[in-house]
Amino acid sequence: MQVRPCVDVDEMRAALAPIWHYFGQNLPSEDAIKHFLRVLPHECVHAGFDGEKIVAGAGAFPFDLVIPGGQVKAAGVTVTGVFPTHRRRGYLRGLQRSLIDDARSRGEPVAVLWATEDTIYGQFGYGMASMSGEIDVPRDRTAPFASAASPGEARLVPLEEAEPLVAPVYERVARITPGMFARSPEWWQDRVLNDMEWKRRGGGHLQCAVLEIGGKPAAYALYRMNAFFERGVQTGNIFVVEAMGDTPQAMSAIWRYLLDIDWLARVKAHLLPLDHPLLLSLADPRRLNFLVREGLWIRLIDVGAALSARGYATDDAIVVDVTDGFCPWNAGRWRISRGGAKRTVDEADLACDVASLGCVYLGGFTFAQLARSLRMTELRAGAIARADAMFRSDRAPWCPEIF
Ligand SMILES: CC(C)(COP(=O)(O)OP(=O)(O)OC[C@H]1O[C@@H](n2cnc3c(N)ncnc32)[C@H](O)[C@@H]1OP(=O)(O)O)[C@@H](O)C(=O)NCCC(=O)NCCS
């Protein structure tokens, strides 16, 4: 079995075919390839071969990922698929090997992904790093906890004109939100604001509302009006693809805009952060039907560089003894402090597998939670509390889109 980066666009097209197969399609269309190529160069897609034939593929977007106190270069793993004819022969393992080694040689200390199934990636050292919430709320149960006048005006903007208005808002939110990543103009145009037919899944066109405060964009919402009827009564929903504001007032106002849209019966959204303000700003939070499932998975490819890129909330230092079967260069003791993560011969305070470091990396889980799940060993009394004080982050990690 050979696994290697694609050498041209034809190979890339063939390497995308396995994941397309699972979405019920054959080869990706010319249009899909054109949009992909603007954000994913062909050499970032790796192909698995059976003889001459490509039977497996996976890619990695080059991301700048926001982490507590900083940013890190990250491989955004995507489009992983192995044809059913070749499953369980080690192609995924080969693809992960190839992607991780490639990311390491490019100086990307972490890999990040959304998993189709939660059983797949732990064995390669990925840890569940964030959780995401989904809501489905009847619109007539969305009264505010305390009403407030909107500080601004919302207006509908054609998608072609949206980027200069919404991108700066996203950037301001991303700057302080672990789990978000920088979006290039191509990412906005070819992915976020590109309302391709397949994304609608029978629903409405993508709408963009921009909320301006003092004449400047402070919040936006991308959403679809999905109208359905039963005996003349509207049973449809407003599906919120993405909504954010750069202050609590702007965030509250854009959500009020969405919740107050007339006629449709429900408001639905997914990929929300666990600390979403709606949970505390509605009179009837139970009616949100807030459902939680896992979000991003993170793999520290280079433990030293990954942990050095992160900020820490205290001046302390801890020594962690790391095990890592898939990337053995990470194994051993690391002293972590505001001065960076360095190899040490000091005695360890904590011991864990590299996947557990992925769980705490964005601040989405704590060392104490891992210890209670038997995934973190405290070797020196008090070390878990000290590590949690260091790794504390003010915000729940949030990645608002599946890539
Ligand atoms: C998931 C998928 C990529 C696995 O590919 P594969 O080539 O069969 O995987 P491998 O043979 O390399 O398996 C590697 C290991 O992962 C395990 N594994 C593979 N798929 C798994 C799954 N869905 N759940 C749990 N474990 C899985 C294998 O058992 C194997 O473990 P082992 O080494 O201990 O025996 C493939 O089944 C697929 O394309 N699925 C549909 C699309 C999809 O879910 N893609 C992932 C996108 S995030």
Short mmCIF file of C-alpha atoms and ligand atoms in Angstrom, two decimals:
data_model
loop_
_atom_site.label_atom_id
_atom_site.label_comp_id
_atom_site.label_asym_id
_atom_site.label_seq_id
_atom_site.Cartn_x
_atom_site.Cartn_y
_atom_site.Cartn_z
CA MET A 1 0.00 0.00 0.00
CA GLN A 2 1.30 3.43 -0.95
CA VAL A 3 0.07 6.67 0.64
CA ARG A 4 1.45 10.01 -0.52
CA PRO A 5 0.48 13.61 -1.34
CA CYS A 6 -1.28 14.09 -4.67
CA VAL A 7 0.95 15.34 -7.47
CA ASP A 8 -1.79 16.98 -9.54
CA VAL A 9 -5.45 17.94 -9.62
CA ASP A 10 -6.49 14.67 -11.30
CA GLU A 11 -5.06 12.71 -8.38
CA MET A 12 -6.76 15.08 -5.97
CA ARG A 13 -10.12 14.51 -7.68
CA ALA A 14 -9.63 10.75 -7.36
CA ALA A 15 -8.60 11.09 -3.70
CA LEU A 16 -11.80 13.00 -2.91
CA ALA A 17 -13.94 10.31 -4.55
CA PRO A 18 -13.98 7.95 -1.51
CA ILE A 19 -15.52 10.53 0.84
CA TRP A 20 -17.88 11.68 -1.95
CA HIS A 21 -18.99 8.04 -2.19
CA TYR A 22 -20.23 8.20 1.43
CA PHE A 23 -22.29 11.27 0.56
CA GLY A 24 -23.94 9.31 -2.24
CA GLN A 25 -22.01 10.82 -5.12
CA ASN A 26 -19.36 9.73 -7.54
CA LEU A 27 -16.54 12.09 -8.52
CA PRO A 28 -16.65 15.67 -7.22
CA SER A 29 -17.91 18.12 -9.85
CA GLU A 30 -15.60 20.54 -11.64
CA ASP A 31 -17.24 23.30 -9.63
CA ALA A 32 -16.53 21.58 -6.31
CA ILE A 33 -12.89 21.03 -7.31
CA LYS A 34 -12.54 24.67 -8.35
CA HIS A 35 -13.76 25.88 -4.95
CA PHE A 36 -11.67 23.32 -3.05
CA LEU A 37 -8.50 24.28 -4.88
CA ARG A 38 -8.78 27.87 -3.65
CA VAL A 39 -8.46 26.72 -0.03
CA LEU A 40 -6.85 23.29 -0.31
CA PRO A 41 -3.88 22.97 -2.69
CA HIS A 42 -3.70 19.55 -4.36
CA GLU A 43 -0.50 18.66 -2.51
CA CYS A 44 -2.37 19.02 0.81
CA VAL A 45 -4.56 16.09 -0.20
CA HIS A 46 -3.04 12.64 0.35
CA ALA A 47 -4.03 9.56 -1.60
CA GLY A 48 -3.93 5.86 -0.75
CA PHE A 49 -3.19 3.56 -3.70
CA ASP A 50 -4.02 -0.04 -4.49
CA GLY A 51 -1.61 -0.57 -7.36
CA GLU A 52 -2.33 2.29 -9.74
CA LYS A 53 -5.79 2.99 -8.39
CA ILE A 54 -6.58 5.57 -5.72
CA VAL A 55 -8.88 4.01 -3.12
CA ALA A 56 -8.49 6.36 -0.15
CA GLY A 57 -7.93 10.04 0.50
CA ALA A 58 -7.62 12.71 3.18
CA GLY A 59 -6.59 16.35 3.18
CA ALA A 60 -5.38 19.03 5.58
CA PHE A 61 -6.24 22.72 5.37
CA PRO A 62 -3.42 24.99 6.49
CA PHE A 63 -5.01 26.79 9.47
CA ASP A 64 -4.03 29.44 11.97
CA LEU A 65 -5.95 28.13 14.97
CA VAL A 66 -6.81 30.33 17.93
CA ILE A 67 -5.80 28.80 21.26
CA PRO A 68 -5.89 30.25 24.78
CA GLY A 69 -3.50 33.18 24.78
CA GLY A 70 -2.32 32.83 21.19
CA GLN A 71 -2.46 31.13 17.82
CA VAL A 72 -0.88 28.02 16.37
CA LYS A 73 -0.36 26.63 12.88
CA ALA A 74 -2.64 23.65 12.50
CA ALA A 75 -3.44 20.95 9.97
CA GLY A 76 -7.22 21.02 9.56
CA VAL A 77 -7.85 17.39 8.63
CA THR A 78 -10.71 16.91 6.20
CA VAL A 79 -12.27 14.77 3.42
CA THR A 80 -11.07 11.49 4.93
CA GLY A 81 -12.53 8.48 3.18
CA VAL A 82 -11.67 4.90 2.21
CA PHE A 83 -13.78 3.05 -0.35
CA PRO A 84 -15.85 0.29 1.30
CA THR A 85 -14.01 -2.20 -0.93
CA HIS A 86 -10.76 -1.36 0.90
CA ARG A 87 -11.88 -0.77 4.48
CA ARG A 88 -9.94 -2.17 7.45
CA ARG A 89 -6.74 -2.73 5.53
CA GLY A 90 -4.88 0.12 7.19
CA TYR A 91 -5.53 2.94 4.71
CA LEU A 92 -6.77 5.35 7.38
CA ARG A 93 -3.72 4.55 9.47
CA GLY A 94 -1.51 5.20 6.44
CA LEU A 95 -3.29 8.48 5.70
CA GLN A 96 -2.92 9.66 9.29
CA ARG A 97 0.77 8.74 9.21
CA SER A 98 1.29 10.64 5.99
CA LEU A 99 -0.75 13.73 7.06
CA ILE A 100 0.87 13.98 10.47
CA ASP A 101 4.41 13.52 9.18
CA ASP A 102 3.73 16.12 6.49
CA ALA A 103 2.27 18.60 9.00
CA ARG A 104 5.27 18.07 11.25
CA SER A 105 7.70 18.80 8.43
CA ARG A 106 5.75 21.99 7.61
CA GLY A 107 5.97 23.12 11.25
CA GLU A 108 2.31 22.64 12.14
CA PRO A 109 2.39 21.48 15.78
CA VAL A 110 -1.24 20.38 15.96
CA ALA A 111 -3.85 18.63 13.85
CA VAL A 112 -7.52 19.38 14.33
CA LEU A 113 -10.65 17.77 12.91
CA TRP A 114 -14.35 17.06 13.18
CA ALA A 115 -14.94 13.31 13.39
CA THR A 116 -17.79 11.54 11.65
CA GLU A 117 -17.65 8.94 14.40
CA ASP A 118 -16.22 9.42 17.86
CA THR A 119 -14.53 6.02 17.83
CA ILE A 120 -12.12 6.71 14.98
CA TYR A 121 -9.42 9.14 16.05
CA GLY A 122 -8.54 8.46 19.71
CA GLN A 123 -6.21 5.66 18.64
CA PHE A 124 -4.14 8.17 16.64
CA GLY A 125 -3.68 10.44 19.67
CA TYR A 126 -6.54 12.88 19.08
CA GLY A 127 -8.38 14.11 22.14
CA MET A 128 -11.88 15.53 22.28
CA ALA A 129 -11.10 19.22 22.73
CA SER A 130 -14.44 20.98 22.59
CA MET A 131 -18.13 20.27 22.82
CA SER A 132 -20.79 21.85 20.67
CA GLY A 133 -24.43 22.57 21.29
CA GLU A 134 -27.51 22.33 19.15
CA ILE A 135 -30.81 24.13 19.79
CA ASP A 136 -34.33 23.68 18.48
CA VAL A 137 -36.56 26.22 20.17
CA PRO A 138 -40.23 27.05 19.53
CA ARG A 139 -40.18 30.71 18.60
CA ASP A 140 -43.04 31.54 20.94
CA ARG A 141 -40.92 30.42 23.92
CA THR A 142 -38.02 32.80 23.38
CA ALA A 143 -38.95 35.68 25.70
CA PRO A 144 -35.83 37.34 27.09
CA PHE A 145 -34.78 37.04 30.74
CA ALA A 146 -34.55 40.82 30.77
CA SER A 147 -35.63 42.84 27.77
CA ALA A 148 -33.24 45.37 26.33
CA ALA A 149 -33.62 47.77 23.43
CA SER A 150 -31.49 46.81 20.45
CA PRO A 151 -28.38 48.96 20.35
CA GLY A 152 -28.35 48.92 16.54
CA GLU A 153 -30.13 48.29 13.28
CA ALA A 154 -30.16 45.04 11.31
CA ARG A 155 -30.17 45.03 7.53
CA LEU A 156 -30.20 42.24 4.96
CA VAL A 157 -27.12 42.16 2.77
CA PRO A 158 -26.65 40.26 -0.53
CA LEU A 159 -24.05 37.50 -0.11
CA GLU A 160 -21.82 39.08 -2.75
CA GLU A 161 -21.51 42.19 -0.58
CA ALA A 162 -21.26 40.49 2.80
CA GLU A 163 -17.57 39.69 3.20
CA PRO A 164 -16.21 43.18 4.01
CA LEU A 165 -19.00 43.64 6.54
CA VAL A 166 -18.90 40.28 8.33
CA ALA A 167 -15.22 39.30 8.15
CA PRO A 168 -14.02 42.01 10.60
CA VAL A 169 -16.70 40.97 13.12
CA TYR A 170 -15.59 37.34 12.80
CA GLU A 171 -11.96 38.38 13.28
CA ARG A 172 -12.74 40.30 16.46
CA VAL A 173 -14.64 37.33 17.89
CA ALA A 174 -12.00 34.83 16.73
CA ARG A 175 -9.21 36.79 18.41
CA ILE A 176 -10.60 35.85 21.82
CA THR A 177 -12.18 32.47 21.07
CA PRO A 178 -10.10 29.29 21.19
CA GLY A 179 -11.14 26.84 18.48
CA MET A 180 -11.82 29.42 15.77
CA PHE A 181 -9.40 29.80 12.89
CA ALA A 182 -8.46 32.66 10.58
CA ARG A 183 -10.58 32.82 7.43
CA SER A 184 -8.93 33.97 4.22
CA PRO A 185 -10.95 35.88 1.58
CA GLU A 186 -11.07 32.59 -0.37
CA TRP A 187 -12.49 30.80 2.67
CA TRP A 188 -15.24 33.39 2.94
CA GLN A 189 -16.04 33.41 -0.77
CA ASP A 190 -15.69 29.73 -1.59
CA ARG A 191 -16.98 28.16 1.59
CA VAL A 192 -18.86 30.37 4.04
CA LEU A 193 -20.72 32.67 1.66
CA ASN A 194 -21.00 30.21 -1.18
CA ASP A 195 -24.62 29.07 -1.10
CA MET A 196 -24.21 25.86 -3.08
CA GLU A 197 -27.34 23.83 -3.79
CA TRP A 198 -26.15 20.78 -1.80
CA LYS A 199 -25.74 22.87 1.35
CA ARG A 200 -29.43 23.84 1.31
CA ARG A 201 -30.64 20.26 1.79
CA GLY A 202 -34.07 21.29 0.55
CA GLY A 203 -34.09 24.46 2.65
CA GLY A 204 -34.03 28.15 1.83
CA HIS A 205 -31.31 30.33 0.37
CA LEU A 206 -28.52 31.56 2.61
CA GLN A 207 -29.44 34.94 4.10
CA CYS A 208 -27.08 37.43 5.68
CA ALA A 209 -28.23 40.00 8.24
CA VAL A 210 -25.71 42.55 9.50
CA LEU A 211 -26.33 44.47 12.69
CA GLU A 212 -24.75 47.90 12.73
CA ILE A 213 -24.16 49.92 15.84
CA GLY A 214 -23.29 53.56 15.28
CA GLY A 215 -23.13 52.78 11.56
CA LYS A 216 -20.48 50.04 11.98
CA PRO A 217 -21.02 46.26 11.66
CA ALA A 218 -20.99 44.74 15.15
CA ALA A 219 -22.79 41.43 14.57
CA TYR A 220 -24.07 39.24 11.77
CA ALA A 221 -26.22 36.19 11.18
CA LEU A 222 -26.13 33.72 8.31
CA TYR A 223 -29.35 31.74 8.22
CA ARG A 224 -31.92 29.96 6.11
CA MET A 225 -35.69 30.32 6.13
CA ASN A 226 -36.97 26.76 5.86
CA ALA A 227 -40.71 27.11 5.29
CA PHE A 228 -42.97 24.07 5.78
CA PHE A 229 -46.72 23.90 6.22
CA GLU A 230 -49.25 21.58 7.78
CA ARG A 231 -52.92 22.36 7.04
CA GLY A 232 -52.02 25.94 6.30
CA VAL A 233 -50.07 26.42 9.52
CA GLN A 234 -46.40 27.30 9.33
CA THR A 235 -44.24 24.58 10.88
CA GLY A 236 -40.93 25.68 9.36
CA ASN A 237 -37.78 26.90 11.00
CA ILE A 238 -35.16 29.57 10.85
CA PHE A 239 -31.92 27.61 10.62
CA VAL A 240 -29.04 29.66 11.97
CA VAL A 241 -25.84 28.71 10.18
CA GLU A 242 -23.66 31.17 12.09
CA ALA A 243 -24.37 34.19 14.29
CA MET A 244 -21.97 36.26 16.32
CA GLY A 245 -21.42 39.72 17.71
CA ASP A 246 -18.30 41.49 18.88
CA THR A 247 -19.78 42.60 22.22
CA PRO A 248 -22.39 40.99 24.52
CA GLN A 249 -24.86 43.70 23.43
CA ALA A 250 -24.26 43.01 19.73
CA MET A 251 -24.49 39.24 20.28
CA SER A 252 -27.75 39.61 22.18
CA ALA A 253 -29.20 41.94 19.53
CA ILE A 254 -28.42 39.65 16.56
CA TRP A 255 -30.00 36.69 18.35
CA ARG A 256 -33.04 38.81 19.24
CA TYR A 257 -33.32 39.65 15.55
CA LEU A 258 -33.32 35.93 14.70
CA LEU A 259 -35.74 34.91 17.44
CA ASP A 260 -38.18 37.68 16.53
CA ILE A 261 -38.53 36.84 12.83
CA ASP A 262 -42.26 36.40 12.25
CA TRP A 263 -44.22 33.41 11.02
CA LEU A 264 -41.77 30.52 11.14
CA ALA A 265 -42.41 28.14 14.02
CA ARG A 266 -38.98 27.31 15.36
CA VAL A 267 -35.39 28.49 15.47
CA LYS A 268 -32.71 25.87 15.02
CA ALA A 269 -28.94 26.13 15.25
CA HIS A 270 -26.03 23.82 15.74
CA LEU A 271 -22.30 24.14 16.40
CA LEU A 272 -22.88 26.56 19.30
CA PRO A 273 -20.35 26.98 22.10
CA LEU A 274 -21.25 25.45 25.46
CA ASP A 275 -21.20 28.85 27.14
CA HIS A 276 -23.57 30.40 24.60
CA PRO A 277 -25.20 33.52 26.10
CA LEU A 278 -28.70 32.33 25.11
CA LEU A 279 -28.59 29.83 27.97
CA LEU A 280 -28.70 32.68 30.46
CA SER A 281 -30.49 35.35 28.46
CA LEU A 282 -33.81 33.59 27.81
CA ALA A 283 -36.63 33.38 30.35
CA ASP A 284 -37.25 29.77 29.36
CA PRO A 285 -33.83 28.14 28.76
CA ARG A 286 -35.22 24.61 28.92
CA ARG A 287 -37.11 25.32 25.69
CA LEU A 288 -33.82 25.67 23.84
CA ASN A 289 -33.61 21.87 23.92
CA PHE A 290 -29.87 22.34 24.18
CA LEU A 291 -28.26 19.14 22.97
CA VAL A 292 -24.56 18.55 23.50
CA ARG A 293 -22.16 16.48 21.47
CA GLU A 294 -18.47 16.57 20.83
CA GLY A 295 -16.87 19.27 18.70
CA LEU A 296 -13.22 19.51 17.68
CA TRP A 297 -10.65 16.77 18.15
CA ILE A 298 -7.05 17.86 18.55
CA ARG A 299 -3.78 15.99 18.15
CA LEU A 300 -0.58 17.51 19.48
CA ILE A 301 1.90 16.59 16.75
CA ASP A 302 4.78 18.43 18.40
CA VAL A 303 4.06 18.60 22.14
CA GLY A 304 6.84 21.10 22.82
CA ALA A 305 5.84 23.58 20.10
CA ALA A 306 2.10 23.14 20.67
CA LEU A 307 2.27 23.79 24.41
CA SER A 308 4.77 26.63 23.95
CA ALA A 309 2.33 28.43 21.64
CA ARG A 310 -0.33 28.48 24.36
CA GLY A 311 -0.77 31.08 27.10
CA TYR A 312 -1.02 30.13 30.79
CA ALA A 313 -3.08 31.81 33.48
CA THR A 314 -0.53 31.46 36.32
CA ASP A 315 3.22 31.73 36.76
CA ASP A 316 3.51 28.12 37.89
CA ALA A 317 5.25 25.22 36.11
CA ILE A 318 4.30 21.55 35.93
CA VAL A 319 6.09 18.49 34.62
CA VAL A 320 4.00 16.05 32.59
CA ASP A 321 5.17 12.59 31.58
CA VAL A 322 3.60 11.97 28.17
CA THR A 323 3.06 8.67 26.39
CA ASP A 324 2.54 8.70 22.64
CA GLY A 325 2.47 5.49 20.63
CA PHE A 326 1.74 7.02 17.20
CA CYS A 327 4.20 9.94 17.44
CA PRO A 328 6.95 8.56 19.69
CA TRP A 329 9.05 11.74 19.40
CA ASN A 330 6.62 13.32 21.91
CA ALA A 331 7.08 10.70 24.60
CA GLY A 332 8.80 11.67 27.84
CA ARG A 333 8.77 14.43 30.42
CA TRP A 334 7.87 18.02 29.55
CA ARG A 335 8.14 21.04 31.83
CA ILE A 336 5.33 23.43 30.94
CA SER A 337 5.33 27.07 31.99
CA ARG A 338 4.91 30.56 30.57
CA GLY A 339 8.49 30.16 29.32
CA GLY A 340 7.33 27.34 27.01
CA ALA A 341 7.27 23.55 27.11
CA LYS A 342 10.73 22.02 27.34
CA ARG A 343 12.10 18.55 27.81
CA THR A 344 13.22 17.88 31.37
CA VAL A 345 14.73 15.21 33.57
CA ASP A 346 12.83 16.54 36.61
CA GLU A 347 10.37 14.26 38.33
CA ALA A 348 6.91 14.34 36.80
CA ASP A 349 3.87 15.89 38.53
CA LEU A 350 1.37 14.30 36.15
CA ALA A 351 1.31 11.43 33.66
CA CYS A 352 -1.03 11.01 30.70
CA ASP A 353 -1.42 9.96 27.12
CA VAL A 354 -0.97 12.63 24.43
CA ALA A 355 -4.73 12.49 23.64
CA SER A 356 -5.47 13.82 27.12
CA LEU A 357 -3.31 16.87 26.40
CA GLY A 358 -5.51 17.39 23.33
CA CYS A 359 -8.55 17.47 25.65
CA VAL A 360 -7.14 20.30 27.81
CA TYR A 361 -5.38 22.19 25.01
CA LEU A 362 -8.22 24.60 24.16
CA GLY A 363 -9.49 24.79 27.73
CA GLY A 364 -12.56 22.71 26.90
CA PHE A 365 -11.87 20.09 29.58
CA THR A 366 -9.90 20.14 32.81
CA PHE A 367 -7.15 17.98 34.24
CA ALA A 368 -9.54 17.23 37.12
CA GLN A 369 -12.17 15.90 34.70
CA LEU A 370 -9.55 13.73 33.02
CA ALA A 371 -8.39 12.41 36.41
CA ARG A 372 -11.98 11.52 37.34
CA SER A 373 -12.18 9.63 34.02
CA LEU A 374 -8.94 7.79 34.86
CA ARG A 375 -7.11 9.48 31.99
CA MET A 376 -4.72 11.62 34.06
CA THR A 377 -2.48 10.39 36.86
CA GLU A 378 -1.51 12.78 39.62
CA LEU A 379 2.02 11.87 40.75
CA ARG A 380 2.45 14.79 43.14
CA ALA A 381 -0.38 15.93 45.43
CA GLY A 382 -1.98 19.17 44.25
CA ALA A 383 -0.58 18.94 40.70
CA ILE A 384 -4.00 18.64 39.07
CA ALA A 385 -5.29 21.81 40.74
CA ARG A 386 -2.11 23.65 39.74
CA ALA A 387 -2.33 22.44 36.16
CA ASP A 388 -5.98 23.49 35.96
CA ALA A 389 -5.13 26.94 37.29
CA MET A 390 -2.47 27.27 34.58
CA PHE A 391 -4.59 25.98 31.69
CA ARG A 392 -7.76 27.87 32.69
CA SER A 393 -9.44 29.73 29.83
CA ASP A 394 -12.26 32.28 30.15
CA ARG A 395 -14.25 31.01 27.21
CA ALA A 396 -15.49 27.64 26.11
CA PRO A 397 -13.75 26.69 22.87
CA TRP A 398 -15.91 27.27 19.83
CA CYS A 399 -15.51 26.27 16.21
CA PRO A 400 -18.60 27.56 14.39
CA GLU A 401 -18.20 25.42 11.27
CA ILE A 402 -17.48 21.88 10.22
CA PHE A 403 -14.60 21.79 7.76
C1 LIG B 1 -13.43 5.58 8.93
C2 LIG B 1 -12.63 5.07 7.72
C3 LIG B 1 -11.86 6.24 7.10
C4 LIG B 1 -11.67 4.00 8.25
O1 LIG B 1 -10.78 3.61 7.24
P1 LIG B 1 -10.02 2.19 7.24
O2 LIG B 1 -9.01 2.25 6.16
O3 LIG B 1 -11.02 1.12 7.23
O4 LIG B 1 -9.30 2.23 8.65
P2 LIG B 1 -7.97 1.36 8.99
O5 LIG B 1 -8.04 0.03 8.35
O6 LIG B 1 -6.75 2.17 8.73
O7 LIG B 1 -8.17 1.23 10.54
C5 LIG B 1 -7.27 1.75 11.47
C6 LIG B 1 -7.80 1.42 12.82
O8 LIG B 1 -8.99 2.20 13.04
C7 LIG B 1 -10.06 1.36 13.40
N1 LIG B 1 -11.26 1.94 12.80
C8 LIG B 1 -11.43 2.24 11.52
N2 LIG B 1 -12.64 2.78 11.33
C9 LIG B 1 -13.24 2.80 12.52
C10 LIG B 1 -14.52 3.20 12.96
N3 LIG B 1 -15.44 3.73 12.11
N4 LIG B 1 -14.80 3.09 14.27
C11 LIG B 1 -13.88 2.55 15.12
N5 LIG B 1 -12.66 2.15 14.76
C12 LIG B 1 -12.35 2.26 13.46
C13 LIG B 1 -9.72 0.02 12.83
O9 LIG B 1 -10.36 -1.02 13.51
C14 LIG B 1 -8.22 -0.03 12.99
O10 LIG B 1 -7.89 -0.37 14.30
P3 LIG B 1 -6.71 -1.46 14.56
O11 LIG B 1 -5.49 -0.88 13.91
O12 LIG B 1 -6.63 -1.52 16.04
O13 LIG B 1 -7.19 -2.69 13.91
C15 LIG B 1 -13.54 4.42 6.63
O14 LIG B 1 -14.30 3.43 7.23
C16 LIG B 1 -14.47 5.41 5.97
O15 LIG B 1 -14.16 5.95 4.92
N6 LIG B 1 -15.65 5.65 6.61
C17 LIG B 1 -16.68 6.52 6.04
C18 LIG B 1 -16.26 7.96 5.95
C19 LIG B 1 -15.77 8.49 7.27
O16 LIG B 1 -16.36 8.27 8.32
N7 LIG B 1 -14.66 9.22 7.23
C20 LIG B 1 -14.05 9.83 8.39
C21 LIG B 1 -14.22 11.30 8.24
S1 LIG B 1 -13.80 12.17 9.73
#
